[in-house]
Amino acid sequence: MSVKVAVRVRPFNARENDLGAELCIKMVDKTTTIFDSKSGATRDFTFDYSFWSHDRFEEVNGYFTPIDDVYADQRKVYLALGEEVLNNAWEGYNCCLFAYGQTGSGKSYSMIGYGNNKGIIPISFKEIFQRTDQRKSETKSFEVLVSMLEIYNEKIQDLLVPVSQRVQGGLKVRESKDHGVFVEDLSKVQAADYEEIEKLMELGNTHRSIGATNMNATSSRAHTIFTIEFKQITKEGNRKMEKVSVINLVDLAGSEKAGQTGATGDRLKEGCAINKSLVVLGSVIEALAEKSMGKKGNVVVPYRDSALTRILSSALGGNSKTIMICALSPATVNYEETLSTLRYADRAKKIKNHAIVNETVEAKLTRENTELRNLLEELGGKDKIMELNEQVRELGGTEKLKELKEQIAALEKLKKEGMDFGTHQIKQAAAENEFRVDISGPHIKNITEDQQLTGKVCYNFNNVPLVAGRKNANPPCNLIFASSSVSTRHCVFDKNEEDKITLKACDEKSSKNLFVNGKRFEGTIILNHMDRILIGTSTMFLFKIPGETSELKESDIDYEFVQDEKQKYDEEEFEKAMPRQSVRASRALSQVDIPLQSHRASINAPFAPPPPEIIAQPVEPEPVITEEPSPFEQHYEEPLSNKKILHNKLAKLFPLINEANMLASDLGKHVKFSAKIINILPDDVREEEDLEPERWEKELKVEVINQDYGLIWYWDSDKFEDRLCMLRELLDEEVMPSPDEDPLWDPPEESLIGKGYYSLKPLGLLFDNPFDILIISAWGGDAGYLRMNIIPVDEAGMILEEGPDTPEELIGQLISFRVEIKEARNLPPAHSNNVYCEFHFPGLGIRRTSIVPGYSEQPIFNWKETFNNVLVDEALASYMQTNKLAIRLNGTGMAMKVETPKKQIVRPKNETTEAKAPCAETKMEENAKKHQTIENEMKDKQKNNAKGDSDKNKANQNTQNKKKEGLEVEKSGTKKNQSNAKSDKKKDCIVF
Ligand code: ADP
Ligand code: MG
């Protein structure tokens, strides 16, 4: 029996509608098609069910009602999936229903539902109790036990106990021969009717919500497992028959982080427990699918690698009927994510399980007694326990033994509690009134990213003042939020003389992280009905005064709404992150407009490119030969949504960056995070194009400057988010990581300084073209100049005197030319370490100059290579005519403005990176020394010069001397580099 797989696509949400989202999903019968609006590619997938819930419905009394049979409403989904779960449970099979998909794709909507649109779980249980009510009798009784747990960061928490009673480090998963896998100490609550189940779910969600605010957790990264043990007991005289079915309903964490393992290539990814369960679930599904398809060899299913898969091992691979519902976001913005969800679903449907009916027939002996017997057998009596204990003591220490020891303790406990394994943990649901807050007066209620948890936590203002902050505050705070972006004592709610509720930040730092309706404010503010309060980066509340009205609808105010309104005030930061425009860019391309004759003339003349200052002047556009706009211009139309998408991504990123900066500072690290929008610099640039980087595609990166190590990195947002998670953990656990687990460190990273574009038109006419090409920076603006030349030569390596009139004349001929890359100038200080150039000449492969070791804004490459006897075919002739050669400049990011590093730098052991990249501190020392020497020498010169500084002429000469000396110092520096470069050449040049 295969795992049944269903996919369901939700409507656009308000935000997507605002963005003018486009649809990327189509469904016909069981086939779901996803199309990529960029490439036009489509992919088809077939599943057991494809539910279209995107449109073709209307709201009737709060229920989304189909207007024709295309739309799948909650009832239709229940009938297809839930009813099957129910029937299976009735027959005594174990069942498992997973909801998979990215955050906000509709997992909870399908599983639990919102308002009148009840999901599979509530409908199923209503039906269960209806059936049991109808069928219970003298001889037949039913028992429903409920438990609910959450897995966050590999820690398991019982959601049916108050947050204050949570076990630090979480509950443990145990395994025993007879009970299989179970969670130790997890409460199981007996539910007499559906209403009780509903209350328990509500309670569990409230605990989740409180847990999330208290534990600095991102709820969308938690998995929730709602388990129902459904027992049917039939009595016949002295005989008692039991049929037990365990139903696991699993609302998985947002999948957005799961599909991307490896994609970010983060060396610490494995260590980031936050993703572990979802990643391992993927591997388990993969392995099971392989097994089911009869893959030969020993397929190991890695159940034990994560808490989630351990708990669900039988549901996944063994005795269970399993259904997976994959929730899809319909908008093209989510194309990648949705495709990855579809792939996941596709693999899952290949799994085959073998479910069996869980029926135990025992005369007189209750099931519990069997358990007792089994357990005693397993333990081998008291002696066995002592013996094991003895062994543990002797061997001591190791993880394995620790586990064994805990296992013994757990089994001992079971034994003490009278062996009533099935029910021993039944507890009454936590005090019902625990969270009943009087909300008849002004109050605040929480807003979370996970809509299911929104409004679950309320506070009133019966007793003011109320101070909000972190748990370790002194004096303690009244409202505790563990978010790392919340200060120890953050803000105070109070009442003024007119009995109005007021809010004020506790200090300057907190006031930068406190917003009402998206805005910061000075001093004390009076709160109005429906005001949105944002504390730190993600702790949000809605302020309400019962009886007052507002134009805003409460249902419109969600997490994104609050982030959005704050974002409006963050526009400046958005502008800062945009790459700067380059005034010089178009000038650089006009190099070929310089009459070619002058190049010929310049062959023997001293090389004198225009000084950068002159180029830097905004120049009049060169006279255009034709009136027509360039083809590039004609076709260019900024995809409006691209900018919006970027904007959108930034809006999400800013609060996280803010938080990361606060965390780093709390941890005493000198690390600065900022958002950067980076140009994606093309490799293929045509002659006629004006280089206008602002038109090129952009990519969002997080710039990380680690002053402790003197390094700069550019992380993509996924890697950044993972690292942020690790940082949060650090704060929670208050232990410093060993250097090679430090989320604020990475090996020195090579990055693209920029690209220059060299015209090949002169080569097509066998002219040389010595030129300073402009380097266009990936971060916007210019990144200096690169002096290069391509010189056509004869067989003896001599410069040619003659050339053809048109490049076509060369077709069929062999040409030879020498590429010379001399030096770069005015490179950006922060990135000019270990610089080298790289280019790809069509048909000739990639070439690299040697690395100029160390720090230099003016690296001298003096790199030459002659390409002999290159056949000019039509393609090459036309390429030289129409295209430019792209030259990349790469360097290692170094934070040069390092103020005395605060601590001894311990570099993580990482052999591969050590071999490749120069180590940060030696470079820093070297650079510092070099700068020091230059500075000292300059000072000496100045001193000497100052002595004879009597007349104007001399002074002038001195200045010149200084310049010259400075130059010489640099030259001697580069001489060393050159010789290094030579010896490095073999290593660094790829020879094809
Ligand atoms: P997830 O649990 O995957 O994070 P939710 O189930 O909370 O996502 O859904 C996010 C939002 O989308 C909610 O406001 C929900 O009401 C809405 N939504 C999801 N699926 C549907 C659907 N099929 N029809 C209507 N609204 C939906
Ligand atoms: Mg959800």
Coordinates of C-alpha atoms and ligand atoms in Angstrom, one line a residue, residues 102-109 112 114 208 219-220 224 251-252 254 449-453, ligand 2:
Q102 CA 6.1 26.3 3.1
T103 CA 4.9 28.7 5.8
G104 CA 1.7 30.3 4.8
S105 CA 0.9 27.7 2.1
G106 CA -2.2 26.4 3.9
K107 CA -1.1 23.4 6.0
S108 CA -3.0 24.4 9.1
Y109 CA -5.9 25.5 7.0
I112 CA -7.3 22.3 11.5
Y114 CA -9.9 28.7 10.5
R208 CA 2.7 26.9 21.7
S219 CA 6.8 29.0 15.6
S220 CA 6.8 28.3 11.8
T224 CA 3.3 19.9 15.9
D251 CA 1.6 19.7 11.0
L252 CA 5.1 20.1 9.8
G254 CA 7.5 25.4 7.1
E449 CA 3.7 34.8 11.9
D450 CA 1.8 31.6 12.3
Q451 CA -1.8 32.7 12.0
Q452 CA -3.0 29.8 14.0
L453 CA -1.3 31.2 17.1
Ligands
MG2 MG 0.5 26.4 10.3

